[in-house]
Amino acid sequence: MPETGDLTRDHMDLEDTQVTRRYFKKWEAITGHLARVAGQMEAEGTLSRDDVAVLARYIIALGHSFRALANKYHMSGRIVGSGKLTFDREESGFPVHAELLQMAADAAQAEVHLKGLPTVQSLKDQMVREIVGELKVPLERQYALSQRLYYEELLKGSLFWPQMHPDTVWLGNLSEGRDPRRRYLLHWASYDSTVNLPTIYLLEVEDTGRTALPKDEKRWPEVQGHLMAQGMAGLKLVTIASGFDRDFADLHPKRLRRFHVGPMYSHAYTHQSGPLREVLAEARAPEGEDWALAWTVEDLKSERVEQEKSGWFGTVERQIFALDPFAGRGVDTGATSTERAVILPERPFQVLAEKTPPGFREVRKFVVGKGGRVLSYR
């Protein structure tokens, strides 16, 4: 079991109201750009419409979670007991895993909290009376309003939680008749507690079971439990896919992708070392444009199928996965391919293009221009 000190020594509390608000303002912009990057990848054929729809769902959920946290800590540092956001300043730039755990616990009791809080309109009326009648800043009312908006956001749902349980998208049938071979896109996500980063999984499977997977009361809960147990960034894709192939004889994994969202580098907030730190420092970009977000996609594809004996008379399919042909010369990734990208505003990109630091030549660049337009460079 890792030492708690090792996990928390890189964490930092944001105790100043303005700093906290700028942090979440930055995230509001970044999550908006992520949807445009996914759209760009759909336009070029890297992602399908179904892929983008699924990714958009998680990105929107991530945005909702950040908005909820922004409300929770809106008055941080201005009033006693208003709390302070803890984020990972060394490794990820994201809020720490414990923040999302606490948010999930708060969501379960949101209705109770809202019953004890005045309505938004009532709080606004009270603030006006304090400002006009008593000539004072209504800090307590502002804090109560921020907490009301926080719990209301939790009650709306559709947030990114520490665990996002598996769901299905039907992709069609490969064969019809009495024994249809159905295709599904299974997807799930997690907020990794060791690196404080969201990770999204997309698994394409063919189903030869008697009952369609989402309606199968026996297999579907087992599949959900199995996949959630595999939602750890440290596991190789080939380990996850091979285990799934072995444990479910009538489900055939054909393609597994894992999207790592982050780390986020910011000259104002994070302490990462390496070329991007130098790029952001040299760019001297204005507030809101001093960031870069890593975006990594691991992809594992089934290369062929082999038949394997099962019991006395039966056979089962076994997937043979294609692994990166260059893995023998370097790190064994356990994937067919890995594409690394970085999303960043124009000004840091100009510095990055001039410096061309080692290791970034093969990294794809998504550059956010004026008006939020996203351009792609290799």
mmCIF file of N, CA and C in Angstrom, residues 168-269:
data_model
loop_
_atom_site.group_PDB
_atom_site.id
_atom_site.type_symbol
_atom_site.label_atom_id
_atom_site.label_comp_id
_atom_site.label_asym_id
_atom_site.label_seq_id
_atom_site.Cartn_x
_atom_site.Cartn_y
_atom_site.Cartn_z
ATOM 1 N N THR A 168 -23.563 0.736 -23.127
ATOM 2 C CA THR A 168 -23.430 0.159 -24.480
ATOM 3 C C THR A 168 -24.004 1.085 -25.542
ATOM 4 N N VAL A 169 -23.432 0.979 -26.736
ATOM 5 C CA VAL A 169 -23.993 1.590 -27.943
ATOM 6 C C VAL A 169 -24.090 0.473 -28.967
ATOM 7 N N TRP A 170 -25.289 0.263 -29.514
ATOM 8 C CA TRP A 170 -25.464 -0.804 -30.503
ATOM 9 C C TRP A 170 -24.917 -0.340 -31.847
ATOM 10 N N LEU A 171 -24.049 -1.131 -32.460
ATOM 11 C CA LEU A 171 -23.423 -0.744 -33.723
ATOM 12 C C LEU A 171 -24.012 -1.472 -34.920
ATOM 13 N N GLY A 172 -24.933 -2.435 -34.679
ATOM 14 C CA GLY A 172 -25.545 -3.166 -35.789
ATOM 15 C C GLY A 172 -25.216 -4.649 -35.701
ATOM 16 N N ASN A 173 -25.810 -5.409 -36.653
ATOM 17 C CA ASN A 173 -25.579 -6.849 -36.707
ATOM 18 C C ASN A 173 -24.659 -7.201 -37.868
ATOM 19 N N LEU A 174 -23.778 -8.166 -37.617
ATOM 20 C CA LEU A 174 -22.939 -8.684 -38.706
ATOM 21 C C LEU A 174 -23.637 -9.814 -39.433
ATOM 22 N N SER A 175 -24.552 -10.505 -38.761
ATOM 23 C CA SER A 175 -25.312 -11.577 -39.388
ATOM 24 C C SER A 175 -26.691 -11.602 -38.750
ATOM 25 N N GLU A 176 -27.671 -12.138 -39.491
ATOM 26 C CA GLU A 176 -29.048 -12.181 -39.009
ATOM 27 C C GLU A 176 -29.464 -13.634 -38.818
ATOM 28 N N GLY A 177 -30.768 -13.880 -38.667
ATOM 29 C CA GLY A 177 -31.269 -15.237 -38.513
ATOM 30 C C GLY A 177 -31.344 -15.660 -37.058
ATOM 31 N N ARG A 178 -31.255 -16.956 -36.830
ATOM 32 C CA ARG A 178 -31.401 -17.477 -35.468
ATOM 33 C C ARG A 178 -30.174 -17.182 -34.606
ATOM 34 N N ASP A 179 -29.035 -17.018 -35.245
ATOM 35 C CA ASP A 179 -27.803 -16.771 -34.487
ATOM 36 C C ASP A 179 -27.151 -15.461 -34.932
ATOM 37 N N PRO A 180 -27.780 -14.338 -34.601
ATOM 38 C CA PRO A 180 -27.196 -13.055 -35.028
ATOM 39 C C PRO A 180 -25.884 -12.787 -34.314
ATOM 40 N N ARG A 181 -25.013 -12.099 -35.003
ATOM 41 C CA ARG A 181 -23.751 -11.671 -34.392
ATOM 42 C C ARG A 181 -23.837 -10.159 -34.241
ATOM 43 N N ARG A 182 -24.092 -9.738 -33.018
ATOM 44 C CA ARG A 182 -24.346 -8.313 -32.755
ATOM 45 C C ARG A 182 -23.039 -7.598 -32.446
ATOM 46 N N ARG A 183 -22.997 -6.317 -32.793
ATOM 47 C CA ARG A 183 -21.809 -5.504 -32.501
ATOM 48 C C ARG A 183 -22.193 -4.392 -31.524
ATOM 49 N N TYR A 184 -21.361 -4.204 -30.522
ATOM 50 C CA TYR A 184 -21.600 -3.153 -29.525
ATOM 51 C C TYR A 184 -20.311 -2.372 -29.279
ATOM 52 N N LEU A 185 -20.519 -1.125 -28.911
ATOM 53 C CA LEU A 185 -19.420 -0.319 -28.395
ATOM 54 C C LEU A 185 -19.644 -0.179 -26.891
ATOM 55 N N LEU A 186 -18.821 -0.855 -26.118
ATOM 56 C CA LEU A 186 -18.904 -0.711 -24.662
ATOM 57 C C LEU A 186 -18.002 0.445 -24.238
ATOM 58 N N HIS A 187 -18.452 1.249 -23.320
ATOM 59 C CA HIS A 187 -17.610 2.370 -22.872
ATOM 60 C C HIS A 187 -17.773 2.580 -21.377
ATOM 61 N N TRP A 188 -16.694 2.981 -20.757
ATOM 62 C CA TRP A 188 -16.677 3.285 -19.346
ATOM 63 C C TRP A 188 -15.503 4.227 -19.078
ATOM 64 N N ALA A 189 -15.416 4.734 -17.860
ATOM 65 C CA ALA A 189 -14.337 5.691 -17.553
ATOM 66 C C ALA A 189 -14.046 5.658 -16.060
ATOM 67 N N SER A 190 -12.919 6.206 -15.713
ATOM 68 C CA SER A 190 -12.558 6.305 -14.296
ATOM 69 C C SER A 190 -11.678 7.537 -14.105
ATOM 70 N N TYR A 191 -11.620 7.984 -12.867
ATOM 71 C CA TYR A 191 -10.731 9.089 -12.490
ATOM 72 C C TYR A 191 -9.639 8.447 -11.658
ATOM 73 N N ASP A 192 -8.497 8.231 -12.273
ATOM 74 C CA ASP A 192 -7.454 7.421 -11.657
ATOM 75 C C ASP A 192 -6.948 8.064 -10.366
ATOM 76 N N SER A 193 -6.962 7.283 -9.289
ATOM 77 C CA SER A 193 -6.601 7.834 -7.982
ATOM 78 C C SER A 193 -5.092 7.990 -7.804
ATOM 79 N N THR A 194 -4.292 7.308 -8.614
ATOM 80 C CA THR A 194 -2.845 7.402 -8.448
ATOM 81 C C THR A 194 -2.242 8.573 -9.229
ATOM 82 N N VAL A 195 -2.847 8.892 -10.386
ATOM 83 C CA VAL A 195 -2.299 9.986 -11.195
ATOM 84 C C VAL A 195 -3.255 11.167 -11.303
ATOM 85 N N ASN A 196 -4.456 11.051 -10.702
ATOM 86 C CA ASN A 196 -5.441 12.142 -10.727
ATOM 87 C C ASN A 196 -5.770 12.586 -12.147
ATOM 88 N N LEU A 197 -6.084 11.630 -12.991
ATOM 89 C CA LEU A 197 -6.432 11.935 -14.380
ATOM 90 C C LEU A 197 -7.653 11.122 -14.808
ATOM 91 N N PRO A 198 -8.531 11.720 -15.642
ATOM 92 C CA PRO A 198 -9.649 10.952 -16.197
ATOM 93 C C PRO A 198 -9.180 10.070 -17.357
ATOM 94 N N THR A 199 -9.702 8.850 -17.398
ATOM 95 C CA THR A 199 -9.346 7.903 -18.441
ATOM 96 C C THR A 199 -10.632 7.304 -19.002
ATOM 97 N N ILE A 200 -10.742 7.275 -20.323
ATOM 98 C CA ILE A 200 -11.967 6.811 -20.983
ATOM 99 C C ILE A 200 -11.638 5.581 -21.827
ATOM 100 N N TYR A 201 -12.501 4.562 -21.739
ATOM 101 C CA TYR A 201 -12.275 3.306 -22.469
ATOM 102 C C TYR A 201 -13.401 3.081 -23.475
ATOM 103 N N LEU A 202 -13.030 2.666 -24.693
ATOM 104 C CA LEU A 202 -13.991 2.289 -25.727
ATOM 105 C C LEU A 202 -13.637 0.887 -26.202
ATOM 106 N N LEU A 203 -14.567 -0.060 -26.057
ATOM 107 C CA LEU A 203 -14.315 -1.453 -26.425
ATOM 108 C C LEU A 203 -15.366 -1.915 -27.431
ATOM 109 N N GLU A 204 -14.925 -2.302 -28.628
ATOM 110 C CA GLU A 204 -15.835 -2.833 -29.642
ATOM 111 C C GLU A 204 -15.864 -4.349 -29.495
ATOM 112 N N VAL A 205 -17.069 -4.893 -29.333
ATOM 113 C CA VAL A 205 -17.205 -6.344 -29.151
ATOM 114 C C VAL A 205 -18.252 -6.889 -30.114
ATOM 115 N N GLU A 206 -18.088 -8.173 -30.449
ATOM 116 C CA GLU A 206 -19.113 -8.917 -31.187
ATOM 117 C C GLU A 206 -19.731 -9.907 -30.218
ATOM 118 N N ASP A 207 -21.057 -9.985 -30.267
ATOM 119 C CA ASP A 207 -21.800 -10.773 -29.279
ATOM 120 C C ASP A 207 -22.491 -11.940 -29.983
ATOM 121 N N THR A 208 -22.140 -13.174 -29.604
ATOM 122 C CA THR A 208 -22.788 -14.355 -30.167
ATOM 123 C C THR A 208 -23.640 -15.059 -29.107
ATOM 124 N N GLY A 209 -23.957 -14.370 -28.024
ATOM 125 C CA GLY A 209 -24.783 -14.957 -26.977
ATOM 126 C C GLY A 209 -26.228 -15.112 -27.416
ATOM 127 N N ARG A 210 -26.974 -15.927 -26.675
ATOM 128 C CA ARG A 210 -28.380 -16.180 -27.030
ATOM 129 C C ARG A 210 -29.218 -14.918 -26.840
ATOM 130 N N THR A 211 -28.939 -14.173 -25.782
ATOM 131 C CA THR A 211 -29.679 -12.938 -25.486
ATOM 132 C C THR A 211 -28.779 -11.736 -25.715
ATOM 133 N N ALA A 212 -29.329 -10.687 -26.279
ATOM 134 C CA ALA A 212 -28.539 -9.469 -26.513
ATOM 135 C C ALA A 212 -27.909 -8.991 -25.205
ATOM 136 N N LEU A 213 -26.635 -8.623 -25.246
ATOM 137 C CA LEU A 213 -25.873 -8.321 -24.035
ATOM 138 C C LEU A 213 -26.566 -7.349 -23.082
ATOM 139 N N PRO A 214 -27.067 -6.174 -23.547
ATOM 140 C CA PRO A 214 -27.661 -5.233 -22.578
ATOM 141 C C PRO A 214 -28.919 -5.785 -21.906
ATOM 142 N N LYS A 215 -29.561 -6.803 -22.534
ATOM 143 C CA LYS A 215 -30.789 -7.373 -21.959
ATOM 144 C C LYS A 215 -30.523 -8.668 -21.210
ATOM 145 N N ASP A 216 -29.275 -9.099 -21.210
ATOM 146 C CA ASP A 216 -28.916 -10.361 -20.573
ATOM 147 C C ASP A 216 -28.698 -10.118 -19.080
ATOM 148 N N GLU A 217 -29.633 -10.571 -18.252
ATOM 149 C CA GLU A 217 -29.571 -10.282 -16.815
ATOM 150 C C GLU A 217 -28.406 -10.980 -16.118
ATOM 151 N N LYS A 218 -27.857 -12.003 -16.761
ATOM 152 C CA LYS A 218 -26.730 -12.705 -16.145
ATOM 153 C C LYS A 218 -25.396 -12.120 -16.607
ATOM 154 N N ARG A 219 -25.233 -11.999 -17.928
ATOM 155 C CA ARG A 219 -23.919 -11.592 -18.441
ATOM 156 C C ARG A 219 -23.630 -10.118 -18.220
ATOM 157 N N TRP A 220 -24.624 -9.249 -18.419
ATOM 158 C CA TRP A 220 -24.351 -7.808 -18.407
ATOM 159 C C TRP A 220 -23.811 -7.321 -17.050
ATOM 160 N N PRO A 221 -24.418 -7.720 -15.925
ATOM 161 C CA PRO A 221 -23.810 -7.299 -14.641
ATOM 162 C C PRO A 221 -22.392 -7.852 -14.470
ATOM 163 N N GLU A 222 -22.155 -9.087 -14.957
ATOM 164 C CA GLU A 222 -20.808 -9.657 -14.845
ATOM 165 C C GLU A 222 -19.816 -8.862 -15.691
ATOM 166 N N VAL A 223 -20.244 -8.485 -16.898
ATOM 167 C CA VAL A 223 -19.380 -7.688 -17.783
ATOM 168 C C VAL A 223 -19.078 -6.333 -17.152
ATOM 169 N N GLN A 224 -20.095 -5.698 -16.582
ATOM 170 C CA GLN A 224 -19.885 -4.385 -15.957
ATOM 171 C C GLN A 224 -18.884 -4.477 -14.806
ATOM 172 N N GLY A 225 -19.072 -5.506 -13.972
ATOM 173 C CA GLY A 225 -18.157 -5.676 -12.844
ATOM 174 C C GLY A 225 -16.742 -5.972 -13.303
ATOM 175 N N HIS A 226 -16.623 -6.793 -14.345
ATOM 176 C CA HIS A 226 -15.299 -7.150 -14.862
ATOM 177 C C HIS A 226 -14.582 -5.908 -15.415
ATOM 178 N N LEU A 227 -15.287 -5.123 -16.208
ATOM 179 C CA LEU A 227 -14.642 -3.969 -16.850
ATOM 180 C C LEU A 227 -14.273 -2.894 -15.835
ATOM 181 N N MET A 228 -15.118 -2.674 -14.838
ATOM 182 C CA MET A 228 -14.781 -1.655 -13.840
ATOM 183 C C MET A 228 -13.526 -2.047 -13.065
ATOM 184 N N ALA A 229 -13.347 -3.363 -12.854
ATOM 185 C CA ALA A 229 -12.150 -3.813 -12.132
ATOM 186 C C ALA A 229 -10.886 -3.610 -12.963
ATOM 187 N N GLN A 230 -11.057 -3.434 -14.277
ATOM 188 C CA GLN A 230 -9.913 -3.249 -15.162
ATOM 189 C C GLN A 230 -9.618 -1.774 -15.447
ATOM 190 N N GLY A 231 -10.377 -0.884 -14.852
ATOM 191 C CA GLY A 231 -10.231 0.539 -15.173
ATOM 192 C C GLY A 231 -9.071 1.196 -14.468
ATOM 193 N N MET A 232 -7.880 0.663 -14.654
ATOM 194 C CA MET A 232 -6.683 1.249 -14.043
ATOM 195 C C MET A 232 -5.690 1.593 -15.139
ATOM 196 N N ALA A 233 -5.183 2.807 -15.105
ATOM 197 C CA ALA A 233 -4.309 3.276 -16.183
ATOM 198 C C ALA A 233 -3.034 2.456 -16.295
ATOM 199 N N GLY A 234 -2.622 1.788 -15.201
ATOM 200 C CA GLY A 234 -1.374 1.031 -15.228
ATOM 201 C C GLY A 234 -1.479 -0.285 -15.969
ATOM 202 N N LEU A 235 -2.693 -0.781 -16.217
ATOM 203 C CA LEU A 235 -2.848 -2.056 -16.919
ATOM 204 C C LEU A 235 -2.667 -1.863 -18.419
ATOM 205 N N LYS A 236 -1.983 -2.799 -19.055
ATOM 206 C CA LYS A 236 -1.828 -2.719 -20.507
ATOM 207 C C LYS A 236 -3.135 -3.123 -21.179
ATOM 208 N N LEU A 237 -3.377 -2.540 -22.351
ATOM 209 C CA LEU A 237 -4.613 -2.852 -23.063
ATOM 210 C C LEU A 237 -4.704 -4.333 -23.397
ATOM 211 N N VAL A 238 -3.585 -4.935 -23.788
ATOM 212 C CA VAL A 238 -3.618 -6.345 -24.180
ATOM 213 C C VAL A 238 -3.975 -7.216 -22.971
ATOM 214 N N THR A 239 -3.620 -6.788 -21.781
ATOM 215 C CA THR A 239 -3.984 -7.528 -20.563
ATOM 216 C C THR A 239 -5.491 -7.446 -20.334
ATOM 217 N N ILE A 240 -6.037 -6.250 -20.504
ATOM 218 C CA ILE A 240 -7.478 -6.054 -20.302
ATOM 219 C C ILE A 240 -8.277 -6.844 -21.344
ATOM 220 N N ALA A 241 -7.890 -6.706 -22.619
ATOM 221 C CA ALA A 241 -8.652 -7.351 -23.700
ATOM 222 C C ALA A 241 -8.527 -8.872 -23.639
ATOM 223 N N SER A 242 -7.332 -9.387 -23.359
ATOM 224 C CA SER A 242 -7.137 -10.838 -23.286
ATOM 225 C C SER A 242 -7.924 -11.436 -22.122
ATOM 226 N N GLY A 243 -7.945 -10.753 -20.996
ATOM 227 C CA GLY A 243 -8.713 -11.222 -19.844
ATOM 228 C C GLY A 243 -10.201 -11.260 -20.147
ATOM 229 N N PHE A 244 -10.679 -10.234 -20.844
ATOM 230 C CA PHE A 244 -12.095 -10.181 -21.226
ATOM 231 C C PHE A 244 -12.417 -11.327 -22.188
ATOM 232 N N ASP A 245 -11.517 -11.561 -23.133
ATOM 233 C CA ASP A 245 -11.708 -12.634 -24.124
ATOM 234 C C ASP A 245 -11.788 -14.000 -23.435
ATOM 235 N N ARG A 246 -10.957 -14.219 -22.455
ATOM 236 C CA ARG A 246 -10.937 -15.510 -21.747
ATOM 237 C C ARG A 246 -12.184 -15.693 -20.878
ATOM 238 N N ASP A 247 -12.659 -14.609 -20.232
ATOM 239 C CA ASP A 247 -13.720 -14.745 -19.239
ATOM 240 C C ASP A 247 -15.125 -14.785 -19.837
ATOM 241 N N PHE A 248 -15.274 -14.333 -21.102
ATOM 242 C CA PHE A 248 -16.610 -14.307 -21.712
ATOM 243 C C PHE A 248 -16.536 -14.995 -23.078
ATOM 244 N N ALA A 249 -16.966 -16.273 -23.109
ATOM 245 C CA ALA A 249 -16.776 -17.102 -24.307
ATOM 246 C C ALA A 249 -17.573 -16.595 -25.502
ATOM 247 N N ASP A 250 -18.728 -15.964 -25.272
ATOM 248 C CA ASP A 250 -19.545 -15.516 -26.406
ATOM 249 C C ASP A 250 -19.479 -14.001 -26.624
ATOM 250 N N LEU A 251 -18.479 -13.357 -26.049
ATOM 251 C CA LEU A 251 -18.218 -11.942 -26.335
ATOM 252 C C LEU A 251 -16.797 -11.835 -26.885
ATOM 253 N N HIS A 252 -16.651 -11.187 -28.031
ATOM 254 C CA HIS A 252 -15.384 -11.224 -28.746
ATOM 255 C C HIS A 252 -14.831 -9.802 -28.914
ATOM 256 N N PRO A 253 -13.846 -9.424 -28.107
ATOM 257 C CA PRO A 253 -13.290 -8.056 -28.182
ATOM 258 C C PRO A 253 -12.479 -7.848 -29.458
ATOM 259 N N LYS A 254 -12.886 -6.876 -30.259
ATOM 260 C CA LYS A 254 -12.216 -6.627 -31.543
ATOM 261 C C LYS A 254 -11.305 -5.407 -31.526
ATOM 262 N N ARG A 255 -11.644 -4.459 -30.682
ATOM 263 C CA ARG A 255 -10.817 -3.240 -30.628
ATOM 264 C C ARG A 255 -11.019 -2.574 -29.268
ATOM 265 N N LEU A 256 -9.939 -2.225 -28.635
ATOM 266 C CA LEU A 256 -9.999 -1.533 -27.345
ATOM 267 C C LEU A 256 -9.150 -0.271 -27.432
ATOM 268 N N ARG A 257 -9.757 0.854 -27.084
ATOM 269 C CA ARG A 257 -9.017 2.132 -27.067
ATOM 270 C C ARG A 257 -9.125 2.767 -25.679
ATOM 271 N N ARG A 258 -8.039 3.415 -25.306
ATOM 272 C CA ARG A 258 -8.005 4.115 -24.014
ATOM 273 C C ARG A 258 -7.542 5.547 -24.273
ATOM 274 N N PHE A 259 -8.330 6.502 -23.793
ATOM 275 C CA PHE A 259 -8.039 7.925 -23.957
ATOM 276 C C PHE A 259 -7.589 8.491 -22.606
ATOM 277 N N HIS A 260 -6.368 8.969 -22.570
ATOM 278 C CA HIS A 260 -5.849 9.635 -21.368
ATOM 279 C C HIS A 260 -6.020 11.145 -21.561
ATOM 280 N N VAL A 261 -6.853 11.758 -20.750
ATOM 281 C CA VAL A 261 -7.079 13.211 -20.836
ATOM 282 C C VAL A 261 -6.152 13.876 -19.821
ATOM 283 N N GLY A 262 -5.113 14.558 -20.298
ATOM 284 C CA GLY A 262 -4.157 15.195 -19.414
ATOM 285 C C GLY A 262 -2.815 14.478 -19.430
ATOM 286 N N PRO A 263 -1.837 14.994 -18.730
ATOM 287 C CA PRO A 263 -1.874 16.091 -17.751
ATOM 288 C C PRO A 263 -2.117 17.465 -18.389
ATOM 289 N N MET A 264 -2.483 18.425 -17.536
ATOM 290 C CA MET A 264 -2.625 19.802 -17.949
ATOM 291 C C MET A 264 -1.423 20.579 -17.396
ATOM 292 N N TYR A 265 -0.747 21.265 -18.276
ATOM 293 C CA TYR A 265 0.407 22.080 -17.879
ATOM 294 C C TYR A 265 -0.028 23.547 -17.908
ATOM 295 N N SER A 266 0.307 24.259 -16.859
ATOM 296 C CA SER A 266 -0.013 25.685 -16.806
ATOM 297 C C SER A 266 1.129 26.411 -16.121
ATOM 298 N N HIS A 267 1.604 27.461 -16.759
ATOM 299 C CA HIS A 267 2.724 28.203 -16.172
ATOM 300 C C HIS A 267 2.332 28.807 -14.834
ATOM 301 N N ALA A 268 1.042 29.131 -14.689
ATOM 302 C CA ALA A 268 0.596 29.798 -13.463
ATOM 303 C C ALA A 268 0.299 28.817 -12.333
ATOM 304 N N TYR A 269 0.015 27.543 -12.660
ATOM 305 C CA TYR A 269 -0.488 26.639 -11.630
ATOM 306 C C TYR A 269 0.354 25.399 -11.383
#
